[in-house]
Coordinates of C-alpha atoms in Angstrom, one line a residue:
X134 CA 81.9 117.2 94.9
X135 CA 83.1 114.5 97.3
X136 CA 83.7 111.7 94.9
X137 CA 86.2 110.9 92.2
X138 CA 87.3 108.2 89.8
X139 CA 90.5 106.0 90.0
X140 CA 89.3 104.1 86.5
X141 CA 86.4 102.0 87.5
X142 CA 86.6 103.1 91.2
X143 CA 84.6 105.4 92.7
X144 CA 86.0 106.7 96.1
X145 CA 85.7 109.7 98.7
X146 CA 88.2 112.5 97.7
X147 CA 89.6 112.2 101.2
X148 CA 91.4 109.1 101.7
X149 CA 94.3 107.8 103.8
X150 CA 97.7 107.5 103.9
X151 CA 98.7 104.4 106.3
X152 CA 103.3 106.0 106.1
X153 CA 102.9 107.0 109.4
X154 CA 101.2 104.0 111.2
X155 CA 104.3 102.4 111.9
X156 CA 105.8 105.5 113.6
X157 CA 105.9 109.5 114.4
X158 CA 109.1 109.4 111.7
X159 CA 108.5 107.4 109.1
X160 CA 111.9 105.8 108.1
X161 CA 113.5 106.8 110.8
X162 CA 114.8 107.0 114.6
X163 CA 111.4 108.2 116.2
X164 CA 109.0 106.7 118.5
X165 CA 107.6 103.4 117.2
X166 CA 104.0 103.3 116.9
X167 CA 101.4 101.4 118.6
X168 CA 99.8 98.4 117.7
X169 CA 96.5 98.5 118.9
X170 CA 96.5 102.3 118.0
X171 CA 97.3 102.1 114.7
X172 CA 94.5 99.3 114.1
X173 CA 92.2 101.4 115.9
X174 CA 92.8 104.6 114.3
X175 CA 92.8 102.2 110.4
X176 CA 89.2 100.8 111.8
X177 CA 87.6 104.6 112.8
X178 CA 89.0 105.8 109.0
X179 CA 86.5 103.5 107.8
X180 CA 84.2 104.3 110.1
X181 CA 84.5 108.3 108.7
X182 CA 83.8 107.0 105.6
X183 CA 87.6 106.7 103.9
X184 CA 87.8 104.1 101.0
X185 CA 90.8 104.9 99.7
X186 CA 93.8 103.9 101.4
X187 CA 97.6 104.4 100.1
X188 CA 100.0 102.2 101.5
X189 CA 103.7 100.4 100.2
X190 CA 105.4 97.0 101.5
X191 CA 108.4 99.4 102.2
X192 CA 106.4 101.2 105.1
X193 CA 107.7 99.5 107.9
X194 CA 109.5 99.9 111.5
X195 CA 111.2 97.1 113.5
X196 CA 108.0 96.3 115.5
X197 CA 105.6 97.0 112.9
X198 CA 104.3 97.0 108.8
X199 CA 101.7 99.1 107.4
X200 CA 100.4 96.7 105.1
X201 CA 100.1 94.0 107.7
X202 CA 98.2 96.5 110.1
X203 CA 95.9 97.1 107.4
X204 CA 95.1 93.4 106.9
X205 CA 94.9 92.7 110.7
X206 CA 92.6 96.2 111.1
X207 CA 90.1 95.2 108.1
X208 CA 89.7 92.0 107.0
X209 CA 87.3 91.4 105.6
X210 CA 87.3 94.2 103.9
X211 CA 84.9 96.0 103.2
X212 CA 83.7 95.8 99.3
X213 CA 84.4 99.4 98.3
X214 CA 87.9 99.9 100.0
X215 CA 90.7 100.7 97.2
X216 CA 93.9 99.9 98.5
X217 CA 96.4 101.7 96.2
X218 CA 100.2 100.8 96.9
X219 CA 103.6 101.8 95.0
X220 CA 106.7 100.2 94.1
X221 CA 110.6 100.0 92.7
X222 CA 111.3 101.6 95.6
X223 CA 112.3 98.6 98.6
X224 CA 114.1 98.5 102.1
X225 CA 115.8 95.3 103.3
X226 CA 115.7 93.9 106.5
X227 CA 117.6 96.4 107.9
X228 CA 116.3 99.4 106.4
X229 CA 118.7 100.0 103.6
X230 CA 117.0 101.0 100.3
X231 CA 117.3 99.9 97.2
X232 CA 115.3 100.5 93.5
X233 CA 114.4 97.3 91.7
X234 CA 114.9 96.0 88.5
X235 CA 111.8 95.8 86.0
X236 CA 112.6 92.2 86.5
X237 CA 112.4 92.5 90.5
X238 CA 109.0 94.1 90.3
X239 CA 106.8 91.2 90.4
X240 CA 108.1 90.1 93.7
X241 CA 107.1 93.5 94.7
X242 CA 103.4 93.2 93.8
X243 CA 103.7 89.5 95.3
X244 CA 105.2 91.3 98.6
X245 CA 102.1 93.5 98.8
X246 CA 99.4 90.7 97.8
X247 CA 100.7 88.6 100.9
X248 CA 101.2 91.4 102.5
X249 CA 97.6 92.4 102.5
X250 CA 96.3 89.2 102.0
X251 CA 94.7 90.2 98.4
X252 CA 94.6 87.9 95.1
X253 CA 95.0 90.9 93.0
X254 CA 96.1 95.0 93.7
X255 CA 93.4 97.7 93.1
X256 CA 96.1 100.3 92.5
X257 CA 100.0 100.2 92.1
X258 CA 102.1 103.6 91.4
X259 CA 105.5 103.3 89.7
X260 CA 107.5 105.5 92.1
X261 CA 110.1 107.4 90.3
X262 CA 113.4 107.4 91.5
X263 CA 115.0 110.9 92.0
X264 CA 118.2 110.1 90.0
X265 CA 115.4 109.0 87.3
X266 CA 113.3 112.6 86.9
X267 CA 114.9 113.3 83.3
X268 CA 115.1 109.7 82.1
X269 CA 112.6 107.0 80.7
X270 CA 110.4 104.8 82.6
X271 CA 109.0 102.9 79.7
X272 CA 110.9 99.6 81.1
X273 CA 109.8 99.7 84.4
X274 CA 106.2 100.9 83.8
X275 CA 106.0 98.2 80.9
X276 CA 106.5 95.5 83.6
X277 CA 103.6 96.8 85.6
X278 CA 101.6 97.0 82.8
X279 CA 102.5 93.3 81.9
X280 CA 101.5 92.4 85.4
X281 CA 98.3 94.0 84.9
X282 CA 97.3 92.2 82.1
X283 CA 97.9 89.0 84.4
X284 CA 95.2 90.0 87.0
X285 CA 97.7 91.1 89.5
X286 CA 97.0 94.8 89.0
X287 CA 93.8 96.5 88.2
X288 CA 95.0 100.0 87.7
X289 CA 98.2 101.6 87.2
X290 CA 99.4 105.1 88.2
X291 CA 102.9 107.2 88.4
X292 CA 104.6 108.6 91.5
X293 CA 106.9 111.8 91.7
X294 CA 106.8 111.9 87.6
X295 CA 107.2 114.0 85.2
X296 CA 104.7 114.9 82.8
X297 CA 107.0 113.6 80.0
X298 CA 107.4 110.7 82.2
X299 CA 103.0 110.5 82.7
X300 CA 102.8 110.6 78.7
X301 CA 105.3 108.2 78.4
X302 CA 103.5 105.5 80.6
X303 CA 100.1 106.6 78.9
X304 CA 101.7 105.3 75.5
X305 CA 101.9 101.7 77.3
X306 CA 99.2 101.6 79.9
X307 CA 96.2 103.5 81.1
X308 CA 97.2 105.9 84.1
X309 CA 94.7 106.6 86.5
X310 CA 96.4 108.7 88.7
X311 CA 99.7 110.8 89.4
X312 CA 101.0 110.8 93.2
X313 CA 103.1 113.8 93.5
X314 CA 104.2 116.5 96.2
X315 CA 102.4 119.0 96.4
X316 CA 100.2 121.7 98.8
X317 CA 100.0 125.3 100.1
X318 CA 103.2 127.2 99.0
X319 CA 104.1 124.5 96.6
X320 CA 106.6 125.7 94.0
X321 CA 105.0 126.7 90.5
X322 CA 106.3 124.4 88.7
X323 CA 104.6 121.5 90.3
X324 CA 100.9 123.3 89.1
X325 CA 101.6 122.0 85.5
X326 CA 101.0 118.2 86.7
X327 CA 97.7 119.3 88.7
X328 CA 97.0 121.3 85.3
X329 CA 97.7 118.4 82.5
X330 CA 95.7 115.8 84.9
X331 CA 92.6 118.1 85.5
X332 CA 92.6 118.2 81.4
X333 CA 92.4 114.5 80.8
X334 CA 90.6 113.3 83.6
X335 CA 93.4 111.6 85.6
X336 CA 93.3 112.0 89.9
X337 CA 95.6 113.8 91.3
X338 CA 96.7 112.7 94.5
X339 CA 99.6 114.9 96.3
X340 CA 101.4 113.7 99.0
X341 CA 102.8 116.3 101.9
X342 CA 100.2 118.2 101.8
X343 CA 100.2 119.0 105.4
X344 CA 103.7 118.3 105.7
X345 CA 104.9 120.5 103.5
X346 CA 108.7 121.0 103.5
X347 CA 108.8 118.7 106.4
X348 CA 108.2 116.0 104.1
X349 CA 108.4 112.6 106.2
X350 CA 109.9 114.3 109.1
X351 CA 106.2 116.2 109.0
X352 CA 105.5 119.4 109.5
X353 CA 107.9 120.9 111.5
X354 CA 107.9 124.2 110.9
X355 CA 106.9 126.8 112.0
X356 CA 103.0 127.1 110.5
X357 CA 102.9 130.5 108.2
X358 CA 100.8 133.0 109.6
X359 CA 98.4 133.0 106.6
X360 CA 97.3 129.4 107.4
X361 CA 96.6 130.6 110.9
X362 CA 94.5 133.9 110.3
X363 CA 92.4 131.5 107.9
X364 CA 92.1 128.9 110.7
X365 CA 91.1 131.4 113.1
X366 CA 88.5 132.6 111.1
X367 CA 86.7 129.1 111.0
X368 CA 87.9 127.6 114.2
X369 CA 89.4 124.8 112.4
X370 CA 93.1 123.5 112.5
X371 CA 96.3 124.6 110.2
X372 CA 96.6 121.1 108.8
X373 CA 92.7 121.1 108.1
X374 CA 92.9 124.5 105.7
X375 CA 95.8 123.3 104.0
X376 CA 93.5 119.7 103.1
X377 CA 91.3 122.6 102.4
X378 CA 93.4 124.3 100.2
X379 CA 94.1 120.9 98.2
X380 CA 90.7 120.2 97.7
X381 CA 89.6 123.6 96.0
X382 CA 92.5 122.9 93.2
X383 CA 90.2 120.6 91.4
X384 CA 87.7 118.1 91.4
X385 CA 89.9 115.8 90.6
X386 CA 92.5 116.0 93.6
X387 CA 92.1 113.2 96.2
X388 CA 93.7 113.8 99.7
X389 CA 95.7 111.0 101.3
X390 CA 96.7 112.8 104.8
X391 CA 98.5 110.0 107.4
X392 CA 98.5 109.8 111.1
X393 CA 98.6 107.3 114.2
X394 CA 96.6 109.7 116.0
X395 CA 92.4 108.9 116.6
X396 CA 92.3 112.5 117.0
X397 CA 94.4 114.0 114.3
X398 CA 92.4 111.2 111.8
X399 CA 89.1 112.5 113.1
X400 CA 90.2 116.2 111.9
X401 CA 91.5 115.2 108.4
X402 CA 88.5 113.6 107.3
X403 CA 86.4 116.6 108.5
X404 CA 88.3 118.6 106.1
X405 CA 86.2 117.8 103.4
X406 CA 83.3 119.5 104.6
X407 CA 85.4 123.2 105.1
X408 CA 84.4 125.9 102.5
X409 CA 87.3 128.6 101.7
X410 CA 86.3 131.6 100.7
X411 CA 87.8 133.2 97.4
X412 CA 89.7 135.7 99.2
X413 CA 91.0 133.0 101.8
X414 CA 92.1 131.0 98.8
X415 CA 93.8 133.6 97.2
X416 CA 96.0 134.4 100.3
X417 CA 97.0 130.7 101.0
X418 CA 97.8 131.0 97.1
X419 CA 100.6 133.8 97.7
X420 CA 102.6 131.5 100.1
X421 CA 105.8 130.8 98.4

């Protein structure tokens, strides 16, 4: 099954993440990234047959912005591309973060529509702030869903949440889908979310699933011997049985890897097409 819903939308359950267009770090000190790369590497993702791309306003270097790259790499764009995009989170000029007000959200789906030159959002996840993983988001989420009852938002989803947190939105809004961390040696308690949104039909769409650990730094770790034997057994990559791994959780879990590489892009998308074997799956399921 290569397809899943985000509401109304159809799309491929590989998609793209556009964090690390803008640089090998995202966030940080690294290597910027290249222009002309970065547009070439959005244009051969559509190419491969991605739909779905995740991007934020706050994905930005000095030189470049994701959501401008995306706008210069595909416009016009092509009538089934979702763009999904997240916010409350927000970096200044110079980089410092912040975490809006419900009040300051608005300008943050206005960011993002200029941004990417849109009249309206397909998707927009209320990231959750860490120092907000016990509390309530019914204010800010509320303020989303007010904006999407003025056209600016089709869909609405949640982002590093709770699933106190994912029934707390569902009591204001529809939620389409919950973006949270999550891949090969992922700690158990972050199954229950995959769980509760395979029951009701929601996407599940994990971030770091190659990266792992590494987070935005990437994966910089040594790779766990487990993911190699089961790459060597099909010739395929470490990062490429991990989007693997993802996959076989559910047919409801959409893949959103990011790169600025042709080559690295190329590999991710072929994911889709690599079977696991039970046995395989059960020893990437003992990591961690």
């Amino acid at each position: 099954m290569h397809t899943f819903r985000l509401g109304d939308l159809t799309v491929n359950r590989i998609g793209f993440g556009a964090m690390r267009l803008t640089g090998r770090i995202a966030f940080g000190s690294g290597a910027p990234g290249d222009r002309d790369r970065s547009i070439a590497v959005l244009r051969r993702a559509i190419e491969l047959g991605v739909d779905h791309i995740d991007t934020a306003a706050f994905y930005f270097s000095p030189s470049l912005s994701a959501n401008e790259l995306i706008r210069q790499a595909l416009t016009p764009y092509p009538d089934d591309l979702v763009i999904a995009t997240k916010v409350w989170p927000a970096r200044d000029a110079s980089g410092a973060w912040h975490w809006a007000t419900p009040e300051q959200l608005r300008g943050q789906v206005e960011e993002n529509l200029r941004e990417l030159g849109r009249d309206h959002l397909d998707v927009v996840n209320l990231r959750v702030p860490p120092s907000r993983r016990d509390g309530s988001i019914a204010e800010h989420f509320g303020a989303l869903a007010g904006l999407r009852e003025a056209g600016l938002i089709r869909h609405l989803g949640v982002s590093n949440a709770t699933p106190a947190q994912l029934a707390e939105a569902q009591a204001i809004a529809p939620v389409v889908c919950v973006q949270n961390p999550f891949g090969v040696g992922a700690p158990a308690g972050q199954r229950e979310m995959l769980r509760i949104c395979g029951e009701q039909g929601i996407a599940f769409v994990p971030f770091f699933a190659i990266a792992g650990a590494g987070r935005e730094a990437g994966a910089t770790a040594p790779e766990h011997e487990s993911v190699l034997a089961v790459a060597r057994a099909h010739g395929a990559t470490a990062a490429q049985v991990r989007l693997a791994w993802t996959l076989r959780q559910g047919p409801h879990v959409l893949a959103i890897p990011g790169t600025g590489d042709p080559a690295h892009l190329a590999e991710n998308v072929a994911a889709k097409d690599l079977r696991l074997s039970g046995e395989e799956a059960a020893l990437l399921d003992r990591i961690g």
